[in-house]
Short mmCIF file of C-alpha atoms and ligand atoms in Angstrom, two decimals:
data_model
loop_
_atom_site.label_atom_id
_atom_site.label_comp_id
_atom_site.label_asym_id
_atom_site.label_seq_id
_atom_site.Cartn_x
_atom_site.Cartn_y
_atom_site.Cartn_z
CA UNK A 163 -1.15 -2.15 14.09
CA UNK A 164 0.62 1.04 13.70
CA UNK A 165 4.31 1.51 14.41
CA UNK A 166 6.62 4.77 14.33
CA UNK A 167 6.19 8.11 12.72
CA UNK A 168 6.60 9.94 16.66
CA UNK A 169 7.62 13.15 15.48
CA UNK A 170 4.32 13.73 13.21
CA UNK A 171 2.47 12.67 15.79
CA UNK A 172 3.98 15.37 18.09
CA UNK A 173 3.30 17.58 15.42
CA UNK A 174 0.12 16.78 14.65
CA UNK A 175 -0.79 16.87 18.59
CA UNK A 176 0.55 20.49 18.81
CA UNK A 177 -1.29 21.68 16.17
CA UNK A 178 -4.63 19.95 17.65
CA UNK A 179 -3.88 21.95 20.94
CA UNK A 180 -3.40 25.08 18.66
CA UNK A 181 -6.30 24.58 16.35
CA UNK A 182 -8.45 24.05 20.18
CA UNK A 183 -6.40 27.63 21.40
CA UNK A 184 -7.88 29.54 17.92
CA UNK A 185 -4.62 29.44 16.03
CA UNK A 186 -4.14 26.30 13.85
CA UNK A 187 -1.23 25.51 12.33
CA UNK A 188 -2.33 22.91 8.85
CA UNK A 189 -0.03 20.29 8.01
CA UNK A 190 1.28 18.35 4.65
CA UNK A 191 2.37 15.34 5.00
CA UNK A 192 4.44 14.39 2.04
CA UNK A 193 6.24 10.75 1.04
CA UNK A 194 6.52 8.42 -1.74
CA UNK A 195 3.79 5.19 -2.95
CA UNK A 196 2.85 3.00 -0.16
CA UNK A 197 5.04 4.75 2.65
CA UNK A 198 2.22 4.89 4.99
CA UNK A 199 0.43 8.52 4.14
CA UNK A 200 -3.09 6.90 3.92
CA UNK A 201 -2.19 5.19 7.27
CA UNK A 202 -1.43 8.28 8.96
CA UNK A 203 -3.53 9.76 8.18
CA UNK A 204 -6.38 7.83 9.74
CA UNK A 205 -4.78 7.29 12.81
CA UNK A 206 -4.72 10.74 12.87
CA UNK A 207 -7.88 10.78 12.43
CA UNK A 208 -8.85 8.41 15.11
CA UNK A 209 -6.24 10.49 17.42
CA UNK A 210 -8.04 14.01 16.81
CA UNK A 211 -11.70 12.49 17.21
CA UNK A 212 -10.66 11.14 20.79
CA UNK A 213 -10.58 7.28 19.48
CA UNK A 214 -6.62 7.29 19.97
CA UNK A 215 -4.59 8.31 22.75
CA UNK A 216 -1.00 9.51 22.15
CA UNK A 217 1.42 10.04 24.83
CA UNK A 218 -1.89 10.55 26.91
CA UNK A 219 -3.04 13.15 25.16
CA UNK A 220 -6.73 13.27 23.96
CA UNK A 221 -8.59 15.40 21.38
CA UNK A 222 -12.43 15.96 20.78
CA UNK A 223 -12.69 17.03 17.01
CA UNK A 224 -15.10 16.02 14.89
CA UNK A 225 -13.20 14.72 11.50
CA UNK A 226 -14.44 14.74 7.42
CA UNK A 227 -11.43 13.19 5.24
CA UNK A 228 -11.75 13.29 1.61
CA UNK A 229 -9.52 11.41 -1.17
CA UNK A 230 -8.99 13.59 -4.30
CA UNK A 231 -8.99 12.63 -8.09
CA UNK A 232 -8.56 14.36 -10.98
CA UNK A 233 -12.67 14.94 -11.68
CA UNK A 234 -13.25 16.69 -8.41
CA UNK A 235 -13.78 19.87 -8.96
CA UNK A 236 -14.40 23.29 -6.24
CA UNK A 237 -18.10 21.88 -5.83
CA UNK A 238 -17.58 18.15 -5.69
CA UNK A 239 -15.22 19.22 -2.79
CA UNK A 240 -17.43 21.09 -1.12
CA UNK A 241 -20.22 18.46 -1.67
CA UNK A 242 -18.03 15.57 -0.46
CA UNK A 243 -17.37 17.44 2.41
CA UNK A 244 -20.29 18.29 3.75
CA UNK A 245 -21.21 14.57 3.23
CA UNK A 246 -18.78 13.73 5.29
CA UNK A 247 -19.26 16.09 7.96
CA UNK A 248 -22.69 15.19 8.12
CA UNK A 249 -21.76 11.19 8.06
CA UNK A 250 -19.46 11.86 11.41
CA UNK A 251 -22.44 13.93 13.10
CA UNK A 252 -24.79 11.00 12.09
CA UNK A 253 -22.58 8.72 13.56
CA UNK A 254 -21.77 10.19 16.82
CA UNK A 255 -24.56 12.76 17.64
CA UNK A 256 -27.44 12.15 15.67
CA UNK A 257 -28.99 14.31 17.86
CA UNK A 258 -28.13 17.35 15.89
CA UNK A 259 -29.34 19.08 13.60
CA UNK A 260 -29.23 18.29 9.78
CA UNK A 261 -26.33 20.49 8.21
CA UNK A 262 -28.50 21.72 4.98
CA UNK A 263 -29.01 24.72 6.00
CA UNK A 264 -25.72 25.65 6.61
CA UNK A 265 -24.58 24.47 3.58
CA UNK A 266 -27.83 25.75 1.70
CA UNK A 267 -25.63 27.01 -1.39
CA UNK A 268 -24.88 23.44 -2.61
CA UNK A 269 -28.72 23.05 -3.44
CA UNK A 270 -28.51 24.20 -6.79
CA UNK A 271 -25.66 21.63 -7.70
CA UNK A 272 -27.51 18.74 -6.25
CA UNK A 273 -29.21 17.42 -9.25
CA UNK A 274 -26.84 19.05 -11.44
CA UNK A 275 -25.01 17.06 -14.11
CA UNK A 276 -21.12 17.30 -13.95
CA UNK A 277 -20.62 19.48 -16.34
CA UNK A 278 -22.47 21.76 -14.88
CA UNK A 279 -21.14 21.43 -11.87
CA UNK A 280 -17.52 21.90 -13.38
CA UNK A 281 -18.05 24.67 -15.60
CA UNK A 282 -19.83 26.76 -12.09
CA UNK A 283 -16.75 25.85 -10.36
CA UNK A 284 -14.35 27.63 -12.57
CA UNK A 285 -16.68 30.43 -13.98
CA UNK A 286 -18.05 31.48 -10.49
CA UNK A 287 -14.77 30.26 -8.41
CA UNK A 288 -14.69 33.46 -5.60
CA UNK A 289 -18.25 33.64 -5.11
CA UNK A 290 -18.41 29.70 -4.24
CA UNK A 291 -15.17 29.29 -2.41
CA UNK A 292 -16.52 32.16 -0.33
CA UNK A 293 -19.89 30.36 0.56
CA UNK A 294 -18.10 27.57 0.92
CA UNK A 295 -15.98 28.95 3.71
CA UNK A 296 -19.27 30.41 5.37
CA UNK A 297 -20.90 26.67 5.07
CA UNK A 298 -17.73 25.38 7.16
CA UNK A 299 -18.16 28.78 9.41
CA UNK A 300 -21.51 28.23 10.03
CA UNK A 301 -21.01 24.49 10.78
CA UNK A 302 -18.21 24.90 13.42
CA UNK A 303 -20.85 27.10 15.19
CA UNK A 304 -23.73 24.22 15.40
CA UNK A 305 -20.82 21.57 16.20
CA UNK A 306 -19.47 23.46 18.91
CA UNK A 307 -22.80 24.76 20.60
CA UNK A 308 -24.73 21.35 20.19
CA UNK A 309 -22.18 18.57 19.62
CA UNK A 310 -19.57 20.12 22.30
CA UNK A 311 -16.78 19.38 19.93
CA UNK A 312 -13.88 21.52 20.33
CA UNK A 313 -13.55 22.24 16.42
CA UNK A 314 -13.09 20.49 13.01
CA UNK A 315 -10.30 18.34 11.21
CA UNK A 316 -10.12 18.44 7.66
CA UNK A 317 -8.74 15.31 5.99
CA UNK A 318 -7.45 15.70 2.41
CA UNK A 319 -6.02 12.51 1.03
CA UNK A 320 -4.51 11.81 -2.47
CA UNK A 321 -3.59 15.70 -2.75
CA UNK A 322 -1.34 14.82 -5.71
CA UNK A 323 -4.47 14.12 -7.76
CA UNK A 324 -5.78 17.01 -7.42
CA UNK A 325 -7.12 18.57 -10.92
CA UNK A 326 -5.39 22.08 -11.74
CA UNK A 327 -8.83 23.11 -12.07
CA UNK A 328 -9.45 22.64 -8.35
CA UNK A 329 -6.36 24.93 -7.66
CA UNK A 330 -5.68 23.31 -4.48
CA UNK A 331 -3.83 25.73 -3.17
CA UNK A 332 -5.19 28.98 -4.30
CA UNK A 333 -8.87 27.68 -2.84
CA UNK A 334 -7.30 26.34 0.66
CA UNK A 335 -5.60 29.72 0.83
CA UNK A 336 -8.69 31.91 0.21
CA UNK A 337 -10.96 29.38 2.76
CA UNK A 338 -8.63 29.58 5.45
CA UNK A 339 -8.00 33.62 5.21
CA UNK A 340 -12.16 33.82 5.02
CA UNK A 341 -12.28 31.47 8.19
CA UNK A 342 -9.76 33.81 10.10
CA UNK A 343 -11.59 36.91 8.63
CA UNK A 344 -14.41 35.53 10.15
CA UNK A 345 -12.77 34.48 13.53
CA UNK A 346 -13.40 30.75 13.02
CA UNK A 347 -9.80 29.37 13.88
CA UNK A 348 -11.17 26.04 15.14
CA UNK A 349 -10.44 24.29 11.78
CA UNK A 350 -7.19 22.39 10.93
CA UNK A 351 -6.42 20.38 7.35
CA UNK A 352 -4.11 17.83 7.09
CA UNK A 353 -3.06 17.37 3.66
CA UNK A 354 -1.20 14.43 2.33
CA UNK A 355 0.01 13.35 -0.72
CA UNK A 356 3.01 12.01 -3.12
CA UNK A 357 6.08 14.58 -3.43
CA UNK A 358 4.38 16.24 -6.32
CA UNK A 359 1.74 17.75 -4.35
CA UNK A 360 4.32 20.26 -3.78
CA UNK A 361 4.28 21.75 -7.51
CA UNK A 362 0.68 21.21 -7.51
CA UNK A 363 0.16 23.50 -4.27
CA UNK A 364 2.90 25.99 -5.78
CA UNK A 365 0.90 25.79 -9.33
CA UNK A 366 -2.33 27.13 -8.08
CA UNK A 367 -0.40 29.67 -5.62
CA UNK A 368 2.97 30.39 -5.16
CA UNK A 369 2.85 31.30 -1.51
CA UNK A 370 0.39 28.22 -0.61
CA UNK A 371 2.75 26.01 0.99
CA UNK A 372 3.30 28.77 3.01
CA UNK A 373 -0.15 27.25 4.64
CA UNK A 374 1.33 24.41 5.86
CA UNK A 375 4.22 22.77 8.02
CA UNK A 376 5.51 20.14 5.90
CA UNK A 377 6.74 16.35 6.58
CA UNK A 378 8.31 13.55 4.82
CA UNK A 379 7.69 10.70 5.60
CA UNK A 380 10.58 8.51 5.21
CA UNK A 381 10.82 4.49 5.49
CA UNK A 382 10.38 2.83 8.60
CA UNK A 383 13.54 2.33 11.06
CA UNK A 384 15.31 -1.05 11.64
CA UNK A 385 13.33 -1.25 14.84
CA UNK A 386 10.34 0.02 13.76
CA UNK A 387 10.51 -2.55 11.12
CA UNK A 388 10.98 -5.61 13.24
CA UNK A 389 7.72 -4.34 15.75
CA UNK A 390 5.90 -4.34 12.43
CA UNK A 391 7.13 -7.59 11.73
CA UNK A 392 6.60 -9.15 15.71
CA UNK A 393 3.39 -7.41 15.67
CA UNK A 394 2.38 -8.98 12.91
CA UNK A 395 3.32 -12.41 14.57
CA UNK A 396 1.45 -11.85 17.91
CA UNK A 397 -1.52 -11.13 15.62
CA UNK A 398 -1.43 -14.25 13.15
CA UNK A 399 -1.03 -16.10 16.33
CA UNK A 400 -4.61 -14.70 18.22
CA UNK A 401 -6.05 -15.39 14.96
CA UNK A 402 -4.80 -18.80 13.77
CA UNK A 403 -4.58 -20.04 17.24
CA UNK A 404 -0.39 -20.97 15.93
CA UNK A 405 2.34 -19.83 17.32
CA UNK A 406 5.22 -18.56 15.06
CA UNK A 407 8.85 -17.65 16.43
CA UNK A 408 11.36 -16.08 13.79
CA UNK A 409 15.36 -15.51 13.88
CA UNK A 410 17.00 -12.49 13.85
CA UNK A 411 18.62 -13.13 11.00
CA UNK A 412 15.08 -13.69 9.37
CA UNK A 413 14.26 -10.21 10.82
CA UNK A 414 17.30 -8.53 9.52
CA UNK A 415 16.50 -10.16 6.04
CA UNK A 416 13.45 -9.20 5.98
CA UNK A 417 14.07 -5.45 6.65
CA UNK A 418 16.68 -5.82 4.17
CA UNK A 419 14.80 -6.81 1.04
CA UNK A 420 11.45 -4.38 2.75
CA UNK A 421 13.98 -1.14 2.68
CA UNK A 422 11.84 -0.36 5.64
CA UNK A 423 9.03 0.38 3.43
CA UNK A 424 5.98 -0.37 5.10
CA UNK A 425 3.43 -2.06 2.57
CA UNK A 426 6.91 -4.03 1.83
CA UNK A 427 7.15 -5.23 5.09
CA UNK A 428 3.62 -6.44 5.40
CA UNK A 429 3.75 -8.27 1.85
CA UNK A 430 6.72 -9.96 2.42
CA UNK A 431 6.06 -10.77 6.65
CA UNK A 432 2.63 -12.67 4.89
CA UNK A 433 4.49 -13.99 2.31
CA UNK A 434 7.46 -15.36 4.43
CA UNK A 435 4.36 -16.37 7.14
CA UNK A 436 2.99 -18.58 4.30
CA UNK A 437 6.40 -20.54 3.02
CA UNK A 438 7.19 -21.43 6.72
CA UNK A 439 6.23 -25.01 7.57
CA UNK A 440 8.09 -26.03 11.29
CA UNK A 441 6.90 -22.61 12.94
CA UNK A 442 10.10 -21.09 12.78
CA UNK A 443 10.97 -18.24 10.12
CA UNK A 444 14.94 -18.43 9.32
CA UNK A 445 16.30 -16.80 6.47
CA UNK A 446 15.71 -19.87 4.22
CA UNK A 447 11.95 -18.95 4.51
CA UNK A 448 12.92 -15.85 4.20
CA UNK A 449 14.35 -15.84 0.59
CA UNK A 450 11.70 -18.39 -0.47
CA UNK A 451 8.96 -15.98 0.62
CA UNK A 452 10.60 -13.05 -1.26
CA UNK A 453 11.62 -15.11 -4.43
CA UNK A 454 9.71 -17.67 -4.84
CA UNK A 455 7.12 -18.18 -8.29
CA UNK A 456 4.11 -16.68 -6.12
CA UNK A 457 6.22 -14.82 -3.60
CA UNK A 458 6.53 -11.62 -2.23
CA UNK A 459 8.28 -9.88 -5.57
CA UNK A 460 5.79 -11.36 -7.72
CA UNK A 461 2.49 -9.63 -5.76
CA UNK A 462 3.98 -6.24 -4.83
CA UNK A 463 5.09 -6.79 -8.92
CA UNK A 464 1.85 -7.39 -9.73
CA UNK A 465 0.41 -4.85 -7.69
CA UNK A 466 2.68 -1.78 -8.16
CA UNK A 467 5.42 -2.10 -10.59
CA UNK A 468 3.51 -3.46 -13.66
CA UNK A 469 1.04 -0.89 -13.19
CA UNK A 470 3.99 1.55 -13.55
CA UNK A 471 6.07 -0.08 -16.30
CA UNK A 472 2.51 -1.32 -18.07
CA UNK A 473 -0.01 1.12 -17.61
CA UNK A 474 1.21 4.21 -16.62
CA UNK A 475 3.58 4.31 -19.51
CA UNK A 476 2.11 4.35 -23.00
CA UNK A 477 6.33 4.70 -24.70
CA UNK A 478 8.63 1.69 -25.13
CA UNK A 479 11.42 4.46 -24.85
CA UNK A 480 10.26 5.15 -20.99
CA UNK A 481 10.79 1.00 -19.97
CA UNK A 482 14.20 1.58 -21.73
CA UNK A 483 14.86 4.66 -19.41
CA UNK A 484 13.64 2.53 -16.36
CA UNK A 485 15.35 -1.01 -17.73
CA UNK A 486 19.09 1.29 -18.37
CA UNK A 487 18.02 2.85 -14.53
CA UNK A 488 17.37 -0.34 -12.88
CA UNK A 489 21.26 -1.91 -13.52
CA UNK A 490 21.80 0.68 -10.89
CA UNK A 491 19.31 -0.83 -8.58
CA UNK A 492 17.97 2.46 -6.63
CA UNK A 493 21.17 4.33 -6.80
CA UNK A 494 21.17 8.13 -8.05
CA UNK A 495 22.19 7.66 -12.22
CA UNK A 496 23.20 10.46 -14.08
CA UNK A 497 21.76 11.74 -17.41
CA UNK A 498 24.62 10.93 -19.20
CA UNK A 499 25.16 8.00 -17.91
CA UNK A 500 21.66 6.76 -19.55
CA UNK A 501 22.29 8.93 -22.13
CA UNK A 502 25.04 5.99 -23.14
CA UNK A 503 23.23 3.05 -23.55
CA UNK A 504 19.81 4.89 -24.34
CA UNK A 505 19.27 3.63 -27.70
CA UNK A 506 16.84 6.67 -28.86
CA UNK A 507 17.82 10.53 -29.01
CA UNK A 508 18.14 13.18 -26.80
CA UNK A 509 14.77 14.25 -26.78
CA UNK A 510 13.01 11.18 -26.65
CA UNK A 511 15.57 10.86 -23.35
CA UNK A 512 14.62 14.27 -22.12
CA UNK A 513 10.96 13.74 -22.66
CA UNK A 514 10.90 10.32 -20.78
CA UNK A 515 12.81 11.43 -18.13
CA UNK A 516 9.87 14.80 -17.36
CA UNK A 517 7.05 12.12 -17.95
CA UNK A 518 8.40 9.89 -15.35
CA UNK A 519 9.10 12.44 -12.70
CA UNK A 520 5.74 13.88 -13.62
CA UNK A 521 4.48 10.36 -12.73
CA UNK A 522 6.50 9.95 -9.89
CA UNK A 523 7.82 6.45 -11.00
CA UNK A 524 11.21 8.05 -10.35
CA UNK A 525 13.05 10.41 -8.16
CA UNK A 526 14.92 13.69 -9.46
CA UNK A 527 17.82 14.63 -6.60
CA UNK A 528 17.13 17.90 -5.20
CA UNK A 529 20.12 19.87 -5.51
CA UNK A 530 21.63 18.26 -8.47
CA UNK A 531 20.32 18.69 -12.08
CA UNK A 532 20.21 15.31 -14.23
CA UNK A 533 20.44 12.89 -11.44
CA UNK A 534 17.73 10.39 -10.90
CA UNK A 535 16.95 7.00 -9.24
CA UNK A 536 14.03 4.44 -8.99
CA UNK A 537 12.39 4.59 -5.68
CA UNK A 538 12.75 1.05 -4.53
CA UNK A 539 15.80 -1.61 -5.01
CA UNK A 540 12.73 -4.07 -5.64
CA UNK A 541 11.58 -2.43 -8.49
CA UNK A 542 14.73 -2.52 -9.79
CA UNK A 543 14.94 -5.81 -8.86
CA UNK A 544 12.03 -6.74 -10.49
CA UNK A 545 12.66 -4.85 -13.82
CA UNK A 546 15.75 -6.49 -14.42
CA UNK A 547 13.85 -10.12 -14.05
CA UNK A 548 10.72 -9.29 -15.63
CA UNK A 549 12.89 -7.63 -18.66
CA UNK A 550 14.51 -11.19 -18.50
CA UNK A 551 12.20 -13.09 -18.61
CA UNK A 552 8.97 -10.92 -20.58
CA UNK A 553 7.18 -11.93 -18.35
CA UNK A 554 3.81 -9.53 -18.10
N1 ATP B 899 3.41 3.13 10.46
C1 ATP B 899 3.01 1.94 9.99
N2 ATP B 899 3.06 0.83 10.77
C2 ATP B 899 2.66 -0.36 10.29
N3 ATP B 899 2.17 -0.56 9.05
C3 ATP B 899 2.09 0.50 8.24
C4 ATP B 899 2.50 1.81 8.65
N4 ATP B 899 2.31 2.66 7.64
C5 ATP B 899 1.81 1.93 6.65
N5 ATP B 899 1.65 0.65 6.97
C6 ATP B 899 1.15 -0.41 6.08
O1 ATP B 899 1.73 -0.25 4.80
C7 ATP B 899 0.79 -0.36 3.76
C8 ATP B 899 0.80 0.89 2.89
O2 ATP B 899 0.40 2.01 3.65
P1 ATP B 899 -0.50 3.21 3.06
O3 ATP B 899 -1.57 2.70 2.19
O4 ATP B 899 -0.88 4.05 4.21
O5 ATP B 899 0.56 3.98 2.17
P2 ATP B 899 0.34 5.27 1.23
O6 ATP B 899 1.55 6.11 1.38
O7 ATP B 899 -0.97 5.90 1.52
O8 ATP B 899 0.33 4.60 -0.20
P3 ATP B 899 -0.19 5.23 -1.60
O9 ATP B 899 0.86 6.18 -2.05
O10 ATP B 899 -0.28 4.03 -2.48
O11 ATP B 899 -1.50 5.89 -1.32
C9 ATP B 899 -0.53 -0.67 4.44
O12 ATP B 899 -0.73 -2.06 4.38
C10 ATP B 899 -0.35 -0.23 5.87
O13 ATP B 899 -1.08 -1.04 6.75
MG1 MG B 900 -2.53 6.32 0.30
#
């Protein structure tokens, strides 16, 4: 079940047509933790290999995705790639044939050891970004004369992660100008990623983004929300066999305490599916679901915020920043405002503040220096108990 997100779709459709037509158009898709990037990104997927039909429009690309972390360097990249390429061709024509020769260069890596692998991809960067882009030149030929697909999509997941040694940017720039250099215009990337892939893109190359038309991906509507919600119904009942019906004041809750957020709305429609007992959800079931000891709070808690507040944050002075930021629940608060009850200096205030941006635990307000908010009421929510109660 996928709901919403229309005018990427659109977008995403256009620049299928223009990828087809020899001019493609790559697109970023941009939006905070569990707002549905990962999700979009393989319906896309499904959409531009023909296995999803939107607004009756088809496509016939072949697809390769690939999820970045910080250890993949220029020739794990290329390596994954051609993996994955040469997984989809498996899959659908296994009729044609193998891609090693095409991608010959990455022979010498093959048994290399990383470090190897890493050091080659800094030290010899042009020479293998350039055979890199003649691999993918060389494989949009054999895909288009013997597979009859009408090009390649380029999935790029996780783009936040990306290592400064990959230079993201700087290596998508140089592929794509060797692809149109070479009059291969058949291939489109769709990058996505948290907000910060931004100053990642910009760090390897200034003019990168330039590459790309850019979306944000907000939180789901109201309505979208409730189809998410009776979707998820309709399905519990073909699998259970038991029908569920649910007020709409259970529905408006439920958006409510989900903010729209998508892998919100799942956690608590389970959660909320679970408590109810007389096969109708009203907002009774509702709060239980969301508050009770093993409800809804408690799992996306477990899942998400203690990782934040635990793991990704090694300085008591950081929960203090979060625990003074969460009496504002997801509001914008204002340096100096924290500043107030922050019981550390300046520069322990200033330090926590970068490392948590840098994080992306919180949100700075574009347009206005020293304003900041958490990105979800719940986390707030949850700090303020969990603070309460010490709870870990
Ligand atoms: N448009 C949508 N309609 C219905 N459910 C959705 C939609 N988008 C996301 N979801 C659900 O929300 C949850 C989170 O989505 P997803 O993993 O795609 O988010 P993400 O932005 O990739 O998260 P992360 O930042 O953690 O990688 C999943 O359970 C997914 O099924
Ligand atoms: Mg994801």
């Amino acid at each position: 079940m996928f709901i919403g997100r229309a005018p990427e779709f659109d977008a995403i459709d256009r620049a299928l047509a223009q990828a087809l037509g020899g001019n493609p158009s790559h697109i970023l898709i941009l939006g905070e933790r569990g707002i549905g990037k990962t999700s979009l990104l393989n319906v896309a997927g499904l959409f531009a290999r023909g296995g999803y039909t939107w607004n009756d429009r088809k496509h016939n690309f072949l697809v390769a995705r690939i999820s970045l972390n910080e250890n993949i360097c220029l020739v794990d990249f290329a390596i994954n790639l051609r993996n994955s390429i040469q997984r989809e061709i498996d899959k659908e024509n296994p009729g044609v044939a193998s891609l090693k020769k095409a991608w010959d260069f990455l022979s010498r890596f093959e048994a290399a050891g990383i470090a190897y692998k890493h050091e080659e991809s800094i030290k010899n960067n042009a020479q293998i970004i350039q055979e890199f882009a003649f691999s993918l030149v060389d494989t949009i030929k054999s895909l288009k004369d013997s597979a009859q697909k009408d090009g390649l999509v380029i999935l790029i997941d996780e783009a936040d992660k990306a290592s400064l040694d990959l230079s993201l940017g700087s290596s998508l720039k140089s592929i794509t100008e060797t692809l149109a250099a070479e009059d291969c215009n058949n291939i489109l990337f769709v990058v996505t990623g948290l907000p910060g892939t931004r100053d990642v893109l910009t760090k390897s190359h200034e003019s990168s983004l330039r590459l790309f038309q850019e979306f944000n991906l907000g939180p789901l509507l109201k309505d979208e929300t409730i189809t998410v919600i009776e979707s998820g119904l309709q399905e519990a009942k073909k699998i259970s066999g038991k029908e569920t019906q649910i007020t709409d004041e259970a529905k408006d809750l439920i958006y409510v305490f989900s903010e729209g957020y998508p892998h919100f709305v799942q956690q608590i429609g389970y959660s909320v599916f679970e408590v109810d007992e007389d096969g109708l959800i009203d907002k009774g079931d509702v709060n239980t679901g969301v508050f009770a000891e093993r409800g809804a709070i408690k799992l996306i808690g477990d899942r998400y915020y203690a990782k934040f507040f635990y793991k990704d944050i090694s300085v008591e002075s950081q929960r203090e920043i979060l625990s003074i930021m969460a009496e504002k629940w997801n509001d914008w608060i204002t340096k100096k405002e924290i500043k107030e009850k922050f019981s550390n200096k300046e520069k322990t205030l200033d330090n926590g503040v970068r490392s948590l941006i840098e994080k992306g635990i919180i949100i700075p307000r574009e347009g206005f220096k020293g304003q900041y908010r958490l990105q979800w009421a719940s986390f707030a929510f949850w700090i303020k108990n969990h603070r309460k109660t010490g709870r870990q």
